[in-house]
Amino acid sequence: MTDYDERPDTDDSVVTFRPGEREQQCIVTLVDDLEFEEDEEFRLVLGIPRSQSDLGLSLGEQKEMVIRITDSRDKSVIRFSEPRYTVSEPVAHGEVTVLRVAVRRHGDVSRVSVVRVHTKDGSAHSGQDYNPLSQELVFSEGQTERLVEVEVLYDEEGEMRETFTLQLTPDQHMVADTQVTKAIVFIEEKEGGDVGGITFPAVPLVVSLLVYEDPTLAPTETSNHPPTGYPLVCVTACDPRYPDYSRTLSLCVSEGINNTLTEYRWLLGSPGTPDGVASPPRELDAGTFLTSTRFRIQESP
């Protein structure tokens, strides 16, 4: 394919300087197309000068130049059509709400690209709040859009707005760049709960103040309880000390969450028995001398 209109080594390419003129333009027309190409180069070379005058003519040191053609505009890019989506939870047991998400390709579409879309838990959990997804998308020649469908499930818990993310992997053929590789999905409460507040991208951790500087040392569900004698700290997904903060940071920024402005509610319940029986948790409404129930640190009165 031609990238520019050639100036042949003939009289059609002559540049004429009339008496008194010191500068003339040498025009080369570039040919635009929709196909992406790596940087390309060609040369412009001055031929032997001639004149009808008796004055001698010669070429200076700069008698050729290199032209580089760049083509960043036509670079193939695959991305989610939106960075966030909102879907309503089903209202009855057994029902499923389907969220359709468009993955679009821009720029050069003359070659085949293959990417994968998969889900990742946030405060919503796969298998409980939505069906997990891992789907390969093939963009054939000329194809600009593919759709993926995510199924949101009914559950009986009265929850605030929950979230999970859709993530886009790089092009397996290394043809297209990927941008907007994460899209956050908000599941709204089925009965129109309060969704006006901020939703964190993952569930918080409750750890002992003893290990707050490194929450990865905190006990897990299958290990010992926090040590006695130390206050408890609620570590949100937007706290720099959150173990997965490198992943949640971008979502916290996109949501405009200032973690220092977070207010807290503390619920207290007895441990469950081996057969799963536990009393309902109750909200703490009385603070202590050193802290309030609206702060991230809580200690025994």
Short mmCIF file of C-alpha atoms in Angstrom, two decimals:
data_model
loop_
_atom_site.label_atom_id
_atom_site.label_comp_id
_atom_site.label_asym_id
_atom_site.label_seq_id
_atom_site.Cartn_x
_atom_site.Cartn_y
_atom_site.Cartn_z
CA MET A 1 0.00 0.00 0.00
CA THR A 2 1.28 3.47 -0.89
CA ASP A 3 2.15 5.66 2.10
CA TYR A 4 2.82 8.87 0.15
CA ASP A 5 2.65 10.31 -3.36
CA GLU A 6 6.11 9.90 -4.81
CA ARG A 7 8.11 12.77 -6.25
CA PRO A 8 9.89 11.01 -9.15
CA ASP A 9 13.36 11.93 -10.40
CA THR A 10 11.94 13.78 -13.42
CA ASP A 11 11.15 17.33 -14.47
CA ASP A 12 7.78 16.98 -12.72
CA SER A 13 9.63 17.31 -9.41
CA VAL A 14 11.66 20.42 -10.27
CA VAL A 15 11.66 23.24 -7.70
CA THR A 16 12.19 26.65 -9.36
CA PHE A 17 13.75 29.69 -7.68
CA ARG A 18 12.95 32.93 -9.47
CA PRO A 19 15.16 36.03 -9.21
CA GLY A 20 15.21 37.32 -5.62
CA GLU A 21 13.65 34.16 -4.10
CA ARG A 22 15.49 32.44 -1.28
CA GLU A 23 12.98 29.75 -0.32
CA GLN A 24 10.57 27.38 -2.03
CA GLN A 25 8.32 24.61 -0.76
CA CYS A 26 8.76 20.96 -1.66
CA ILE A 27 5.37 19.32 -1.09
CA VAL A 28 4.96 15.61 -0.36
CA THR A 29 1.41 14.32 0.11
CA LEU A 30 0.92 11.53 2.68
CA VAL A 31 -1.79 8.95 2.02
CA ASP A 32 -4.11 8.38 5.00
CA ASP A 33 -5.65 4.95 5.64
CA LEU A 34 -7.26 3.05 8.53
CA GLU A 35 -4.52 0.43 8.93
CA PHE A 36 -1.98 0.79 11.71
CA GLU A 37 1.67 0.70 10.69
CA GLU A 38 4.87 1.03 12.66
CA ASP A 39 7.01 4.13 12.13
CA GLU A 40 8.24 4.32 8.52
CA GLU A 41 10.84 6.47 6.80
CA PHE A 42 11.66 7.80 3.35
CA ARG A 43 14.22 10.30 2.02
CA LEU A 44 14.03 13.56 0.11
CA VAL A 45 17.14 14.15 -2.01
CA LEU A 46 18.15 17.30 -3.93
CA GLY A 47 19.28 16.70 -7.50
CA ILE A 48 22.04 18.51 -9.40
CA PRO A 49 21.06 22.20 -9.76
CA ARG A 50 20.94 23.94 -13.11
CA SER A 51 20.49 27.57 -14.18
CA GLN A 52 20.43 29.71 -17.31
CA SER A 53 22.70 32.29 -15.66
CA ASP A 54 26.48 32.28 -15.82
CA LEU A 55 26.70 32.03 -12.04
CA GLY A 56 28.01 28.77 -10.70
CA LEU A 57 25.59 26.70 -8.60
CA SER A 58 26.37 24.04 -6.05
CA LEU A 59 24.54 22.11 -3.33
CA GLY A 60 25.17 22.80 0.34
CA GLU A 61 25.93 20.21 2.99
CA GLN A 62 22.22 19.62 3.73
CA LYS A 63 21.26 17.99 0.43
CA GLU A 64 19.03 15.21 1.73
CA MET A 65 16.69 14.63 4.68
CA VAL A 66 14.83 11.73 6.27
CA ILE A 67 11.05 11.90 6.80
CA ARG A 68 9.56 9.66 9.51
CA ILE A 69 5.85 8.79 9.32
CA THR A 70 4.20 7.94 12.65
CA ASP A 71 0.74 6.38 12.91
CA SER A 72 -0.40 6.48 16.55
CA ARG A 73 -3.97 7.47 15.62
CA ASP A 74 -4.70 4.14 13.90
CA LYS A 75 -3.24 1.97 16.68
CA SER A 76 -5.74 -0.77 17.55
CA VAL A 77 -7.16 -0.35 21.08
CA ILE A 78 -9.58 -2.66 22.92
CA ARG A 79 -11.43 -1.39 25.98
CA PHE A 80 -14.62 -1.60 28.03
CA SER A 81 -17.19 0.84 26.70
CA GLU A 82 -17.73 2.26 30.22
CA PRO A 83 -15.63 2.23 33.42
CA ARG A 84 -18.63 1.42 35.66
CA TYR A 85 -22.06 -0.19 35.46
CA THR A 86 -25.07 -0.41 37.75
CA VAL A 87 -27.49 -3.35 37.86
CA SER A 88 -30.48 -4.09 40.08
CA GLU A 89 -30.59 -7.27 42.10
CA PRO A 90 -33.47 -9.65 41.19
CA VAL A 91 -36.57 -9.40 43.36
CA ALA A 92 -37.50 -13.09 43.70
CA HIS A 93 -35.76 -16.36 44.43
CA GLY A 94 -34.53 -18.12 41.30
CA GLU A 95 -34.57 -14.98 39.16
CA VAL A 96 -31.46 -13.72 37.37
CA THR A 97 -30.68 -10.21 36.13
CA VAL A 98 -28.44 -10.12 33.07
CA LEU A 99 -25.97 -7.27 32.63
CA ARG A 100 -24.69 -6.81 29.07
CA VAL A 101 -21.30 -5.14 28.77
CA ALA A 102 -19.79 -3.98 25.48
CA VAL A 103 -16.08 -4.47 24.75
CA ARG A 104 -15.06 -2.26 21.83
CA ARG A 105 -12.13 -2.10 19.44
CA HIS A 106 -10.98 1.23 18.00
CA GLY A 107 -8.42 2.08 15.34
CA ASP A 108 -7.12 -0.54 12.91
CA VAL A 109 -9.55 -3.49 12.74
CA SER A 110 -7.92 -5.31 9.81
CA ARG A 111 -6.35 -8.04 11.97
CA VAL A 112 -7.61 -10.63 14.46
CA SER A 113 -7.34 -9.92 18.20
CA VAL A 114 -8.18 -12.20 21.13
CA VAL A 115 -8.75 -10.99 24.71
CA ARG A 116 -10.31 -12.51 27.81
CA VAL A 117 -12.86 -10.95 30.17
CA HIS A 118 -13.13 -12.30 33.71
CA THR A 119 -14.77 -11.27 36.97
CA LYS A 120 -13.13 -10.55 40.34
CA ASP A 121 -14.84 -10.32 43.72
CA GLY A 122 -15.17 -7.06 45.56
CA SER A 123 -17.77 -6.76 48.30
CA ALA A 124 -19.96 -9.01 46.10
CA HIS A 125 -19.04 -12.70 45.95
CA SER A 126 -19.18 -14.99 42.93
CA GLY A 127 -21.63 -17.86 43.26
CA GLN A 128 -23.59 -15.91 45.86
CA ASP A 129 -24.23 -12.47 44.37
CA TYR A 130 -23.35 -13.16 40.73
CA ASN A 131 -22.20 -15.99 38.49
CA PRO A 132 -18.45 -15.86 37.77
CA LEU A 133 -17.35 -15.24 34.20
CA SER A 134 -14.21 -16.04 32.23
CA GLN A 135 -14.87 -15.63 28.53
CA GLU A 136 -12.55 -15.40 25.53
CA LEU A 137 -13.51 -12.74 22.99
CA VAL A 138 -12.33 -13.04 19.38
CA PHE A 139 -12.39 -9.88 17.28
CA SER A 140 -12.41 -10.99 13.65
CA GLU A 141 -11.24 -8.77 10.79
CA GLY A 142 -13.48 -5.71 10.63
CA GLN A 143 -15.22 -6.46 13.96
CA THR A 144 -15.43 -3.53 16.37
CA GLU A 145 -17.61 -4.76 19.28
CA ARG A 146 -18.28 -7.87 21.33
CA LEU A 147 -20.79 -8.29 24.16
CA VAL A 148 -20.41 -10.23 27.39
CA GLU A 149 -23.26 -11.13 29.72
CA VAL A 150 -22.95 -11.31 33.50
CA GLU A 151 -25.69 -12.91 35.59
CA VAL A 152 -26.59 -11.21 38.88
CA LEU A 153 -28.26 -13.49 41.43
CA TYR A 154 -30.99 -13.06 44.02
CA ASP A 155 -30.09 -13.47 47.67
CA GLU A 156 -32.11 -13.03 50.83
CA GLU A 157 -29.69 -10.78 52.68
CA GLY A 158 -30.61 -7.12 53.04
CA GLU A 159 -27.35 -5.53 51.89
CA MET A 160 -26.11 -2.14 50.91
CA ARG A 161 -24.82 -1.73 47.39
CA GLU A 162 -22.21 -4.36 46.51
CA THR A 163 -19.48 -4.39 43.90
CA PHE A 164 -17.34 -6.65 41.77
CA THR A 165 -15.11 -5.92 38.80
CA LEU A 166 -14.77 -7.04 35.21
CA GLN A 167 -11.17 -7.26 34.04
CA LEU A 168 -9.67 -7.35 30.55
CA THR A 169 -6.49 -9.28 29.70
CA PRO A 170 -3.95 -8.19 27.03
CA ASP A 171 -4.44 -9.18 23.40
CA GLN A 172 -3.10 -12.72 22.94
CA HIS A 173 -1.94 -11.83 19.41
CA MET A 174 -0.22 -8.65 20.68
CA VAL A 175 -1.91 -6.64 17.92
CA ALA A 176 -4.06 -4.26 19.98
CA ASP A 177 -3.38 -2.28 23.12
CA THR A 178 -5.85 -2.65 26.00
CA GLN A 179 -7.18 0.38 27.87
CA VAL A 180 -9.91 0.80 30.53
CA THR A 181 -9.04 -2.77 31.55
CA LYS A 182 -11.22 -2.67 34.68
CA ALA A 183 -14.92 -1.93 34.95
CA ILE A 184 -16.62 -1.84 38.34
CA VAL A 185 -20.16 -3.25 38.61
CA PHE A 186 -22.53 -1.97 41.32
CA ILE A 187 -25.36 -4.25 42.44
CA GLU A 188 -28.20 -2.18 43.85
CA GLU A 189 -30.32 -3.46 46.72
CA LYS A 190 -33.44 -5.16 45.31
CA GLU A 191 -35.82 -3.15 47.49
CA GLY A 192 -34.35 0.23 46.70
CA GLY A 193 -31.95 0.47 49.61
CA ASP A 194 -29.78 3.48 50.17
CA VAL A 195 -27.28 3.51 47.28
CA GLY A 196 -26.43 7.18 47.53
CA GLY A 197 -23.41 6.61 49.73
CA ILE A 198 -19.95 5.56 48.73
CA THR A 199 -19.29 1.87 48.13
CA PHE A 200 -15.86 0.45 48.86
CA PRO A 201 -14.41 -1.94 46.26
CA ALA A 202 -13.82 -4.80 48.73
CA VAL A 203 -14.86 -5.90 52.20
CA PRO A 204 -12.87 -4.45 55.14
CA LEU A 205 -10.67 -6.33 57.57
CA VAL A 206 -10.93 -6.19 61.35
CA VAL A 207 -7.49 -6.68 62.88
CA SER A 208 -5.72 -6.14 66.17
CA LEU A 209 -3.93 -2.83 66.62
CA LEU A 210 -0.89 -5.02 67.30
CA VAL A 211 -0.65 -5.95 63.58
CA TYR A 212 -2.21 -2.82 62.05
CA GLU A 213 1.05 -1.84 60.35
CA ASP A 214 1.02 -5.23 58.58
CA PRO A 215 -2.56 -6.61 58.39
CA THR A 216 -1.33 -9.69 56.50
CA LEU A 217 -0.25 -10.98 59.94
CA ALA A 218 -3.84 -10.83 61.22
CA PRO A 219 -5.65 -14.07 62.11
CA THR A 220 -7.86 -15.61 59.42
CA GLU A 221 -11.21 -17.35 59.71
CA THR A 222 -9.43 -20.64 60.32
CA SER A 223 -6.74 -19.36 62.71
CA ASN A 224 -6.72 -17.91 66.22
CA HIS A 225 -8.75 -14.89 67.28
CA PRO A 226 -7.06 -11.47 67.74
CA PRO A 227 -4.98 -11.27 70.94
CA THR A 228 -6.72 -9.88 74.00
CA GLY A 229 -5.72 -6.56 75.50
CA TYR A 230 -5.39 -4.66 72.22
CA PRO A 231 -7.99 -2.47 70.47
CA LEU A 232 -9.44 -3.59 67.14
CA VAL A 233 -8.97 -1.63 63.92
CA CYS A 234 -11.23 -1.66 60.85
CA VAL A 235 -8.99 -1.59 57.75
CA THR A 236 -10.97 -0.52 54.69
CA ALA A 237 -10.06 -1.37 51.09
CA CYS A 238 -8.98 2.27 50.64
CA ASP A 239 -6.56 2.23 53.57
CA PRO A 240 -2.91 2.10 52.37
CA ARG A 241 -2.36 -0.74 54.88
CA TYR A 242 -5.02 -2.93 53.24
CA PRO A 243 -3.24 -6.12 52.03
CA ASP A 244 -4.62 -5.82 48.46
CA TYR A 245 -4.25 -2.02 48.31
CA SER A 246 -2.21 -2.15 45.09
CA ARG A 247 -5.32 -3.50 43.35
CA THR A 248 -8.02 -1.51 45.16
CA LEU A 249 -6.25 1.87 44.92
CA SER A 250 -7.35 2.61 41.34
CA LEU A 251 -10.99 1.84 42.21
CA CYS A 252 -10.83 4.04 45.32
CA VAL A 253 -9.45 6.90 43.21
CA SER A 254 -12.08 6.46 40.49
CA GLU A 255 -14.82 6.57 43.15
CA GLY A 256 -13.31 9.67 44.77
CA ILE A 257 -13.05 7.96 48.16
CA ASN A 258 -11.14 9.88 50.85
CA ASN A 259 -10.50 7.22 53.46
CA THR A 260 -9.77 9.80 56.17
CA LEU A 261 -13.43 10.91 56.00
CA THR A 262 -14.82 7.41 56.56
CA GLU A 263 -17.33 6.94 59.39
CA TYR A 264 -17.75 3.52 60.94
CA ARG A 265 -20.44 1.33 62.53
CA TRP A 266 -19.47 -1.52 64.81
CA LEU A 267 -21.64 -4.65 65.13
CA LEU A 268 -21.02 -7.13 67.95
CA GLY A 269 -22.15 -10.76 67.92
CA SER A 270 -21.26 -13.99 69.68
CA PRO A 271 -19.20 -16.62 67.82
CA GLY A 272 -21.17 -19.25 65.96
CA THR A 273 -21.36 -22.83 67.17
CA PRO A 274 -19.96 -25.68 65.04
CA ASP A 275 -23.43 -26.27 63.58
CA GLY A 276 -23.59 -22.64 62.39
CA VAL A 277 -25.94 -21.24 65.07
CA ALA A 278 -25.16 -17.69 66.22
CA SER A 279 -27.09 -14.85 67.80
CA PRO A 280 -27.88 -11.80 65.64
CA PRO A 281 -25.24 -9.06 65.91
CA ARG A 282 -26.16 -5.81 67.62
CA GLU A 283 -24.80 -2.35 66.91
CA LEU A 284 -22.54 -0.70 69.45
CA ASP A 285 -23.94 2.69 70.36
CA ALA A 286 -21.80 3.67 73.34
CA GLY A 287 -18.21 4.76 72.99
CA THR A 288 -15.42 4.64 75.52
CA PHE A 289 -13.25 7.31 77.10
CA LEU A 290 -10.68 7.05 74.31
CA THR A 291 -12.74 6.31 71.22
CA SER A 292 -16.16 6.50 69.56
CA THR A 293 -18.18 3.83 67.78
CA ARG A 294 -17.89 5.99 64.65
CA PHE A 295 -14.09 5.68 64.58
CA ARG A 296 -12.05 2.92 62.95
CA ILE A 297 -10.49 1.87 66.30
CA GLN A 298 -12.62 0.08 68.88
CA GLU A 299 -11.71 -1.19 72.34
CA SER A 300 -13.52 -2.90 75.16
CA PRO A 301 -15.24 -0.52 77.62
#
